[in-house]
Amino acid sequence: MQLIGEETTAANGITELTDHPTWIIDPLDGTTNFVHGSGKEFDITSQRVAASNPYVKDAFVEALKEAE
């Protein structure tokens, strides 16, 4: 299992995707809006990549949790 977070990157800045199940965590989607208190929406999301083709930036993901 692989875990990729906003602060998790390889030394070259590119995280390698593998055939293993991968969780992608974005602890606060809309960070800029949250930090500046703009009143715009932000949320917390967790997703598991079901299939991905990074060469064409295509991915099928399953939304597991969205905080309101």
N, CA, C and O atoms as a CHARMM CRD file, in Angstrom:
* protein
*
  272
    1    1 MET  N      0.84700  -1.17000   0.00000 PROA 1      0.00000
    2    1 MET  CA     0.00000   0.00000   0.00000 PROA 1      0.00000
    3    1 MET  C      0.89900   1.24200   0.00000 PROA 1      0.00000
    4    1 MET  O      1.93900   1.27100   0.65800 PROA 1      0.00000
    5    2 GLN  N      0.48500   2.24700  -0.73600 PROA 2      0.00000
    6    2 GLN  CA     1.24200   3.49300  -0.84300 PROA 2      0.00000
    7    2 GLN  C      0.37300   4.63500  -0.33900 PROA 2      0.00000
    8    2 GLN  O     -0.83900   4.64300  -0.55500 PROA 2      0.00000
    9    3 LEU  N      0.98900   5.58900   0.32800 PROA 3      0.00000
   10    3 LEU  CA     0.29100   6.75100   0.85000 PROA 3      0.00000
   11    3 LEU  C      0.94700   8.00000   0.27700 PROA 3      0.00000
   12    3 LEU  O      2.15800   8.18600   0.39900 PROA 3      0.00000
   13    4 ILE  N      0.14600   8.85100  -0.34600 PROA 4      0.00000
   14    4 ILE  CA     0.65200  10.10300  -0.90900 PROA 4      0.00000
   15    4 ILE  C     -0.11400  11.24500  -0.25700 PROA 4      0.00000
   16    4 ILE  O     -1.34400  11.27300  -0.28600 PROA 4      0.00000
   17    5 GLY  N      0.61300  12.17800   0.32800 PROA 5      0.00000
   18    5 GLY  CA     0.00200  13.34000   0.95300 PROA 5      0.00000
   19    5 GLY  C      0.54400  14.61100   0.34200 PROA 5      0.00000
   20    5 GLY  O      1.46500  14.58000  -0.47400 PROA 5      0.00000
   21    6 GLU  N     -0.03000  15.72000   0.74000 PROA 6      0.00000
   22    6 GLU  CA     0.38200  17.01300   0.19200 PROA 6      0.00000
   23    6 GLU  C      1.86600  17.27900   0.44300 PROA 6      0.00000
   24    6 GLU  O      2.53500  17.90200  -0.38300 PROA 6      0.00000
   25    7 GLU  N      2.37600  16.81400   1.56800 PROA 7      0.00000
   26    7 GLU  CA     3.77700  17.03100   1.91800 PROA 7      0.00000
   27    7 GLU  C      4.65500  15.83600   1.55100 PROA 7      0.00000
   28    7 GLU  O      5.84900  15.84200   1.84800 PROA 7      0.00000
   29    8 THR  N      4.08800  14.81400   0.91300 PROA 8      0.00000
   30    8 THR  CA     4.82700  13.59800   0.58400 PROA 8      0.00000
   31    8 THR  C      5.22500  13.62000  -0.88000 PROA 8      0.00000
   32    8 THR  O      4.38300  13.43600  -1.75900 PROA 8      0.00000
   33    9 THR  N      6.49900  13.84400  -1.14700 PROA 9      0.00000
   34    9 THR  CA     6.99600  13.80000  -2.51800 PROA 9      0.00000
   35    9 THR  C      8.36600  13.14700  -2.53000 PROA 9      0.00000
   36    9 THR  O      9.05000  13.08600  -1.50800 PROA 9      0.00000
   37   10 ALA  N      8.74600  12.67300  -3.66700 PROA 10     0.00000
   38   10 ALA  CA    10.08000  12.10700  -3.83800 PROA 10     0.00000
   39   10 ALA  C     11.09400  13.24600  -3.88900 PROA 10     0.00000
   40   10 ALA  O     10.72300  14.41700  -3.97000 PROA 10     0.00000
   41   11 ALA  N     12.35500  12.89700  -3.84200 PROA 11     0.00000
   42   11 ALA  CA    13.42100  13.90700  -3.85000 PROA 11     0.00000
   43   11 ALA  C     13.34700  14.80600  -5.08100 PROA 11     0.00000
   44   11 ALA  O     13.67800  15.98900  -5.00900 PROA 11     0.00000
   45   12 ASN  N     12.91000  14.24200  -6.21500 PROA 12     0.00000
   46   12 ASN  CA    12.82500  15.03400  -7.44400 PROA 12     0.00000
   47   12 ASN  C     11.48800  15.75200  -7.59200 PROA 12     0.00000
   48   12 ASN  O     11.23600  16.39300  -8.61200 PROA 12     0.00000
   49   13 GLY  N     10.62600  15.64600  -6.57400 PROA 13     0.00000
   50   13 GLY  CA     9.33500  16.32000  -6.61000 PROA 13     0.00000
   51   13 GLY  C      8.24700  15.55100  -7.32300 PROA 13     0.00000
   52   13 GLY  O      7.11900  16.03500  -7.42800 PROA 13     0.00000
   53   14 ILE  N      8.55800  14.35900  -7.81700 PROA 14     0.00000
   54   14 ILE  CA     7.57900  13.53300  -8.52500 PROA 14     0.00000
   55   14 ILE  C      7.40200  12.22400  -7.76300 PROA 14     0.00000
   56   14 ILE  O      8.36400  11.48100  -7.57300 PROA 14     0.00000
   57   15 THR  N      6.19100  11.94400  -7.33000 PROA 15     0.00000
   58   15 THR  CA     5.91600  10.70800  -6.61300 PROA 15     0.00000
   59   15 THR  C      5.60100   9.60900  -7.61300 PROA 15     0.00000
   60   15 THR  O      4.72300   9.76700  -8.46100 PROA 15     0.00000
   61   16 GLU  N      6.31100   8.50600  -7.51500 PROA 16     0.00000
   62   16 GLU  CA     6.10000   7.36700  -8.41100 PROA 16     0.00000
   63   16 GLU  C      4.80400   6.65000  -8.05700 PROA 16     0.00000
   64   16 GLU  O      4.58500   6.30900  -6.89400 PROA 16     0.00000
   65   17 LEU  N      3.95300   6.42000  -9.03100 PROA 17     0.00000
   66   17 LEU  CA     2.76100   5.60000  -8.82900 PROA 17     0.00000
   67   17 LEU  C      3.09600   4.17100  -9.22100 PROA 17     0.00000
   68   17 LEU  O      3.80100   3.93200 -10.20100 PROA 17     0.00000
   69   18 THR  N      2.58400   3.22500  -8.44500 PROA 18     0.00000
   70   18 THR  CA     2.84900   1.81500  -8.69500 PROA 18     0.00000
   71   18 THR  C      1.53200   1.08900  -8.91500 PROA 18     0.00000
   72   18 THR  O      0.47000   1.71200  -8.93500 PROA 18     0.00000
   73   19 ASP  N      1.60100  -0.22500  -9.08100 PROA 19     0.00000
   74   19 ASP  CA     0.39100  -1.03600  -9.21500 PROA 19     0.00000
   75   19 ASP  C     -0.24600  -1.34100  -7.86500 PROA 19     0.00000
   76   19 ASP  O     -1.32500  -1.93100  -7.81400 PROA 19     0.00000
   77   20 HSD  N      0.40200  -0.94900  -6.77700 PROA 20     0.00000
   78   20 HSD  CA    -0.12200  -1.20600  -5.43800 PROA 20     0.00000
   79   20 HSD  C     -1.26100  -0.23600  -5.12100 PROA 20     0.00000
   80   20 HSD  O     -1.29100   0.87700  -5.64400 PROA 20     0.00000
   81   21 PRO  N     -2.20300  -0.65700  -4.26100 PROA 21     0.00000
   82   21 PRO  CA    -3.26300   0.27500  -3.84000 PROA 21     0.00000
   83   21 PRO  C     -2.63900   1.54600  -3.26800 PROA 21     0.00000
   84   21 PRO  O     -1.69100   1.48700  -2.48500 PROA 21     0.00000
   85   22 THR  N     -3.17700   2.68200  -3.66400 PROA 22     0.00000
   86   22 THR  CA    -2.60000   3.96800  -3.26700 PROA 22     0.00000
   87   22 THR  C     -3.67500   4.86900  -2.67800 PROA 22     0.00000
   88   22 THR  O     -4.73200   5.06300  -3.27800 PROA 22     0.00000
   89   23 TRP  N     -3.40100   5.41600  -1.50400 PROA 23     0.00000
   90   23 TRP  CA    -4.27300   6.41200  -0.88100 PROA 23     0.00000
   91   23 TRP  C     -3.68300   7.78600  -1.15600 PROA 23     0.00000
   92   23 TRP  O     -2.48400   8.00000  -0.97800 PROA 23     0.00000
   93   24 ILE  N     -4.52900   8.71900  -1.58900 PROA 24     0.00000
   94   24 ILE  CA    -4.10900  10.10100  -1.80000 PROA 24     0.00000
   95   24 ILE  C     -4.87300  10.95600  -0.79100 PROA 24     0.00000
   96   24 ILE  O     -6.10200  11.00600  -0.81100 PROA 24     0.00000
   97   25 ILE  N     -4.13500  11.62100   0.08500 PROA 25     0.00000
   98   25 ILE  CA    -4.74800  12.39600   1.15800 PROA 25     0.00000
   99   25 ILE  C     -4.47800  13.87700   0.92400 PROA 25     0.00000
  100   25 ILE  O     -3.32800  14.29200   0.78400 PROA 25     0.00000
  101   26 ASP  N     -5.53400  14.66100   0.88500 PROA 26     0.00000
  102   26 ASP  CA    -5.42800  16.11900   0.83000 PROA 26     0.00000
  103   26 ASP  C     -6.10000  16.61700   2.10100 PROA 26     0.00000
  104   26 ASP  O     -7.32700  16.71000   2.14800 PROA 26     0.00000
  105   27 PRO  N     -5.32300  16.94000   3.13700 PROA 27     0.00000
  106   27 PRO  CA    -5.91400  17.23800   4.43100 PROA 27     0.00000
  107   27 PRO  C     -6.85400  18.43500   4.43100 PROA 27     0.00000
  108   27 PRO  O     -7.77000  18.49700   5.25100 PROA 27     0.00000
  109   28 LEU  N     -6.64900  19.36300   3.54600 PROA 28     0.00000
  110   28 LEU  CA    -7.53400  20.52400   3.49100 PROA 28     0.00000
  111   28 LEU  C     -7.58700  21.01700   2.06100 PROA 28     0.00000
  112   28 LEU  O     -6.70500  21.74900   1.61400 PROA 28     0.00000
  113   29 ASP  N     -8.62800  20.61300   1.34200 PROA 29     0.00000
  114   29 ASP  CA    -8.80200  21.04500  -0.03500 PROA 29     0.00000
  115   29 ASP  C     -9.33000  22.47800  -0.00300 PROA 29     0.00000
  116   29 ASP  O    -10.37500  22.74100   0.59100 PROA 29     0.00000
  117   30 GLY  N     -8.63400  23.37700  -0.62100 PROA 30     0.00000
  118   30 GLY  CA    -9.00400  24.79400  -0.56900 PROA 30     0.00000
  119   30 GLY  C     -8.20800  25.52500   0.50000 PROA 30     0.00000
  120   30 GLY  O     -8.71500  26.45200   1.13100 PROA 30     0.00000
  121   31 THR  N     -6.95500  25.11000   0.70600 PROA 31     0.00000
  122   31 THR  CA    -6.11200  25.67900   1.75800 PROA 31     0.00000
  123   31 THR  C     -6.02000  27.19900   1.66000 PROA 31     0.00000
  124   31 THR  O     -6.11500  27.88900   2.67500 PROA 31     0.00000
  125   32 THR  N     -5.83800  27.72300   0.46200 PROA 32     0.00000
  126   32 THR  CA    -5.70400  29.17600   0.29600 PROA 32     0.00000
  127   32 THR  C     -6.94500  29.90000   0.79900 PROA 32     0.00000
  128   32 THR  O     -6.83800  30.90600   1.50000 PROA 32     0.00000
  129   33 ASN  N     -8.12700  29.39100   0.44500 PROA 33     0.00000
  130   33 ASN  CA    -9.36900  30.01100   0.91500 PROA 33     0.00000
  131   33 ASN  C     -9.46300  29.95300   2.43300 PROA 33     0.00000
  132   33 ASN  O     -9.88500  30.91900   3.06800 PROA 33     0.00000
  133   34 PHE  N     -9.06900  28.81600   3.02100 PROA 34     0.00000
  134   34 PHE  CA    -9.12500  28.64700   4.47000 PROA 34     0.00000
  135   34 PHE  C     -8.16900  29.61800   5.16900 PROA 34     0.00000
  136   34 PHE  O     -8.55600  30.29000   6.12400 PROA 34     0.00000
  137   35 VAL  N     -6.93500  29.69100   4.69800 PROA 35     0.00000
  138   35 VAL  CA    -5.91400  30.53000   5.32900 PROA 35     0.00000
  139   35 VAL  C     -6.30400  32.00000   5.28800 PROA 35     0.00000
  140   35 VAL  O     -6.09100  32.72600   6.26000 PROA 35     0.00000
  141   36 HSD  N     -6.87100  32.44300   4.17600 PROA 36     0.00000
  142   36 HSD  CA    -7.21500  33.85300   4.02400 PROA 36     0.00000
  143   36 HSD  C     -8.62500  34.17800   4.51000 PROA 36     0.00000
  144   36 HSD  O     -9.05700  35.32800   4.43600 PROA 36     0.00000
  145   37 GLY  N     -9.34700  33.16600   5.00800 PROA 37     0.00000
  146   37 GLY  CA   -10.67900  33.40100   5.55200 PROA 37     0.00000
  147   37 GLY  C    -11.62300  34.03100   4.56100 PROA 37     0.00000
  148   37 GLY  O    -12.44000  34.87600   4.92800 PROA 37     0.00000
  149   38 SER  N    -11.52200  33.62700   3.29600 PROA 38     0.00000
  150   38 SER  CA   -12.32000  34.26900   2.25200 PROA 38     0.00000
  151   38 SER  C    -13.79000  33.87200   2.29500 PROA 38     0.00000
  152   38 SER  O    -14.60500  34.46000   1.58400 PROA 38     0.00000
  153   39 GLY  N    -14.14100  32.88700   3.11300 PROA 39     0.00000
  154   39 GLY  CA   -15.53400  32.45500   3.18100 PROA 39     0.00000
  155   39 GLY  C    -15.91200  31.48200   2.09200 PROA 39     0.00000
  156   39 GLY  O    -17.02800  30.96300   2.07900 PROA 39     0.00000
  157   40 LYS  N    -14.98600  31.22600   1.16800 PROA 40     0.00000
  158   40 LYS  CA   -15.26300  30.24800   0.12300 PROA 40     0.00000
  159   40 LYS  C    -15.13200  28.84900   0.69900 PROA 40     0.00000
  160   40 LYS  O    -14.57900  28.66400   1.78400 PROA 40     0.00000
  161   41 GLU  N    -15.63600  27.87900  -0.02000 PROA 41     0.00000
  162   41 GLU  CA   -15.66800  26.51100   0.48700 PROA 41     0.00000
  163   41 GLU  C    -14.29300  25.86200   0.55700 PROA 41     0.00000
  164   41 GLU  O    -13.40300  26.14300  -0.24600 PROA 41     0.00000
  165   42 PHE  N    -14.15200  24.99100   1.53800 PROA 42     0.00000
  166   42 PHE  CA   -12.99200  24.11700   1.66200 PROA 42     0.00000
  167   42 PHE  C    -13.47600  22.84000   2.32500 PROA 42     0.00000
  168   42 PHE  O    -14.48700  22.85500   3.02600 PROA 42     0.00000
  169   43 ASP  N    -12.77300  21.73800   2.11500 PROA 43     0.00000
  170   43 ASP  CA   -13.15900  20.47700   2.73900 PROA 43     0.00000
  171   43 ASP  C    -11.96600  19.54800   2.87900 PROA 43     0.00000
  172   43 ASP  O    -10.87600  19.82200   2.37600 PROA 43     0.00000
  173   44 ILE  N    -12.19700  18.44700   3.57000 PROA 44     0.00000
  174   44 ILE  CA   -11.17200  17.42700   3.77600 PROA 44     0.00000
  175   44 ILE  C    -11.56200  16.22400   2.93600 PROA 44     0.00000
  176   44 ILE  O    -12.70100  15.76300   3.00600 PROA 44     0.00000
  177   45 THR  N    -10.63700  15.71100   2.14500 PROA 45     0.00000
  178   45 THR  CA   -10.96100  14.58300   1.28000 PROA 45     0.00000
  179   45 THR  C     -9.94000  13.46900   1.42000 PROA 45     0.00000
  180   45 THR  O     -8.76200  13.70500   1.68600 PROA 45     0.00000
  181   46 SER  N    -10.42200  12.25300   1.23400 PROA 46     0.00000
  182   46 SER  CA    -9.57100  11.06500   1.15800 PROA 46     0.00000
  183   46 SER  C    -10.02500  10.28400  -0.06100 PROA 46     0.00000
  184   46 SER  O    -11.22500  10.11900  -0.28100 PROA 46     0.00000
  185   47 GLN  N     -9.09300   9.80900  -0.84400 PROA 47     0.00000
  186   47 GLN  CA    -9.44300   9.03300  -2.02500 PROA 47     0.00000
  187   47 GLN  C     -8.47100   7.88700  -2.18900 PROA 47     0.00000
  188   47 GLN  O     -7.30800   7.97100  -1.79500 PROA 47     0.00000
  189   48 ARG  N     -8.97400   6.80500  -2.78400 PROA 48     0.00000
  190   48 ARG  CA    -8.10900   5.69000  -3.13000 PROA 48     0.00000
  191   48 ARG  C     -8.08900   5.58700  -4.63900 PROA 48     0.00000
  192   48 ARG  O     -9.14000   5.56100  -5.27900 PROA 48     0.00000
  193   49 VAL  N     -6.90200   5.52900  -5.20600 PROA 49     0.00000
  194   49 VAL  CA    -6.77400   5.41300  -6.65200 PROA 49     0.00000
  195   49 VAL  C     -7.09700   3.98400  -7.05100 PROA 49     0.00000
  196   49 VAL  O     -6.45300   3.04200  -6.58900 PROA 49     0.00000
  197   50 ALA  N     -8.09300   3.82700  -7.90700 PROA 50     0.00000
  198   50 ALA  CA    -8.45400   2.49300  -8.38300 PROA 50     0.00000
  199   50 ALA  C     -7.64600   2.13900  -9.62200 PROA 50     0.00000
  200   50 ALA  O     -7.23800   0.98900  -9.78900 PROA 50     0.00000
  201   51 ALA  N     -7.41600   3.10000 -10.47800 PROA 51     0.00000
  202   51 ALA  CA    -6.61200   2.89800 -11.69300 PROA 51     0.00000
  203   51 ALA  C     -6.07400   4.25400 -12.11000 PROA 51     0.00000
  204   51 ALA  O     -6.74800   5.27500 -11.97000 PROA 51     0.00000
  205   52 SER  N     -4.87400   4.25400 -12.61600 PROA 52     0.00000
  206   52 SER  CA    -4.27700   5.53200 -12.98500 PROA 52     0.00000
  207   52 SER  C     -3.35600   5.37500 -14.18200 PROA 52     0.00000
  208   52 SER  O     -2.66400   4.36700 -14.32500 PROA 52     0.00000
  209   53 ASN  N     -3.36000   6.37500 -15.02800 PROA 53     0.00000
  210   53 ASN  CA    -2.41800   6.44800 -16.13300 PROA 53     0.00000
  211   53 ASN  C     -1.76500   7.82300 -16.04900 PROA 53     0.00000
  212   53 ASN  O     -2.24700   8.77300 -16.66600 PROA 53     0.00000
  213   54 PRO  N     -0.65400   7.94500 -15.28200 PROA 54     0.00000
  214   54 PRO  CA    -0.06200   9.26400 -15.06900 PROA 54     0.00000
  215   54 PRO  C      0.49800   9.90900 -16.32700 PROA 54     0.00000
  216   54 PRO  O      0.70600  11.12200 -16.35600 PROA 54     0.00000
  217   55 TYR  N      0.74300   9.12600 -17.35800 PROA 55     0.00000
  218   55 TYR  CA     1.30200   9.69400 -18.58700 PROA 55     0.00000
  219   55 TYR  C      0.30800  10.59300 -19.30400 PROA 55     0.00000
  220   55 TYR  O      0.70500  11.52100 -20.00700 PROA 55     0.00000
  221   56 VAL  N     -0.98500  10.32500 -19.13100 PROA 56     0.00000
  222   56 VAL  CA    -2.00200  11.19000 -19.72900 PROA 56     0.00000
  223   56 VAL  C     -2.80200  11.91700 -18.64900 PROA 56     0.00000
  224   56 VAL  O     -3.84500  12.51200 -18.92100 PROA 56     0.00000
  225   57 LYS  N     -2.28900  11.85400 -17.41100 PROA 57     0.00000
  226   57 LYS  CA    -2.92900  12.50400 -16.26100 PROA 57     0.00000
  227   57 LYS  C     -4.38000  12.06800 -16.12500 PROA 57     0.00000
  228   57 LYS  O     -5.26600  12.89600 -15.91300 PROA 57     0.00000
  229   58 ASP  N     -4.61800  10.77500 -16.24700 PROA 58     0.00000
  230   58 ASP  CA    -5.95300  10.21000 -16.15000 PROA 58     0.00000
  231   58 ASP  C     -6.00800   9.28400 -14.94200 PROA 58     0.00000
  232   58 ASP  O     -5.10800   8.46600 -14.75400 PROA 58     0.00000
  233   59 ALA  N     -7.03200   9.39500 -14.13200 PROA 59     0.00000
  234   59 ALA  CA    -7.16000   8.52000 -12.97100 PROA 59     0.00000
  235   59 ALA  C     -8.62900   8.25900 -12.67900 PROA 59     0.00000
  236   59 ALA  O     -9.47900   9.13100 -12.85600 PROA 59     0.00000
  237   60 PHE  N     -8.90700   7.05900 -12.23400 PROA 60     0.00000
  238   60 PHE  CA   -10.22600   6.70200 -11.74500 PROA 60     0.00000
  239   60 PHE  C    -10.09900   6.58700 -10.23800 PROA 60     0.00000
  240   60 PHE  O     -9.32800   5.76100  -9.74800 PROA 60     0.00000
  241   61 VAL  N    -10.83500   7.39200  -9.49600 PROA 61     0.00000
  242   61 VAL  CA   -10.70800   7.38600  -8.04300 PROA 61     0.00000
  243   61 VAL  C    -12.05900   7.12500  -7.40100 PROA 61     0.00000
  244   61 VAL  O    -13.11400   7.36900  -7.98600 PROA 61     0.00000
  245   62 GLU  N    -11.98800   6.62400  -6.18800 PROA 62     0.00000
  246   62 GLU  CA   -13.18200   6.33000  -5.41300 PROA 62     0.00000
  247   62 GLU  C    -13.20700   7.29200  -4.23600 PROA 62     0.00000
  248   62 GLU  O    -12.30900   7.25700  -3.39400 PROA 62     0.00000
  249   63 ALA  N    -14.20600   8.14100  -4.16100 PROA 63     0.00000
  250   63 ALA  CA   -14.31800   9.07300  -3.03800 PROA 63     0.00000
  251   63 ALA  C    -14.75900   8.29600  -1.81100 PROA 63     0.00000
  252   63 ALA  O    -15.78300   7.61400  -1.84000 PROA 63     0.00000
  253   64 LEU  N    -13.99600   8.39300  -0.74100 PROA 64     0.00000
  254   64 LEU  CA   -14.30200   7.64100   0.46100 PROA 64     0.00000
  255   64 LEU  C    -14.88800   8.50500   1.55700 PROA 64     0.00000
  256   64 LEU  O    -15.74800   8.04500   2.30800 PROA 64     0.00000
  257   65 LYS  N    -14.44300   9.74600   1.66800 PROA 65     0.00000
  258   65 LYS  CA   -14.95100  10.60200   2.73100 PROA 65     0.00000
  259   65 LYS  C    -14.80900  12.05500   2.32000 PROA 65     0.00000
  260   65 LYS  O    -13.77600  12.47300   1.79800 PROA 65     0.00000
  261   66 GLU  N    -15.84900  12.80300   2.56200 PROA 66     0.00000
  262   66 GLU  CA   -15.77100  14.24600   2.38400 PROA 66     0.00000
  263   66 GLU  C    -16.42100  14.88700   3.59800 PROA 66     0.00000
  264   66 GLU  O    -17.60300  14.65900   3.85700 PROA 66     0.00000
  265   67 ALA  N    -15.68100  15.67500   4.33500 PROA 67     0.00000
  266   67 ALA  CA   -16.23300  16.38800   5.48100 PROA 67     0.00000
  267   67 ALA  C    -16.96000  17.62100   4.97600 PROA 67     0.00000
  268   67 ALA  O    -16.49000  18.30100   4.06500 PROA 67     0.00000
  269   68 GLU  N    -18.08600  17.89900   5.56200 PROA 68     0.00000
  270   68 GLU  CA   -18.85300  19.07500   5.12800 PROA 68     0.00000
  271   68 GLU  C    -18.51500  20.27400   5.97100 PROA 68     0.00000
  272   68 GLU  O    -19.06200  21.35500   5.75400 PROA 68     0.00000
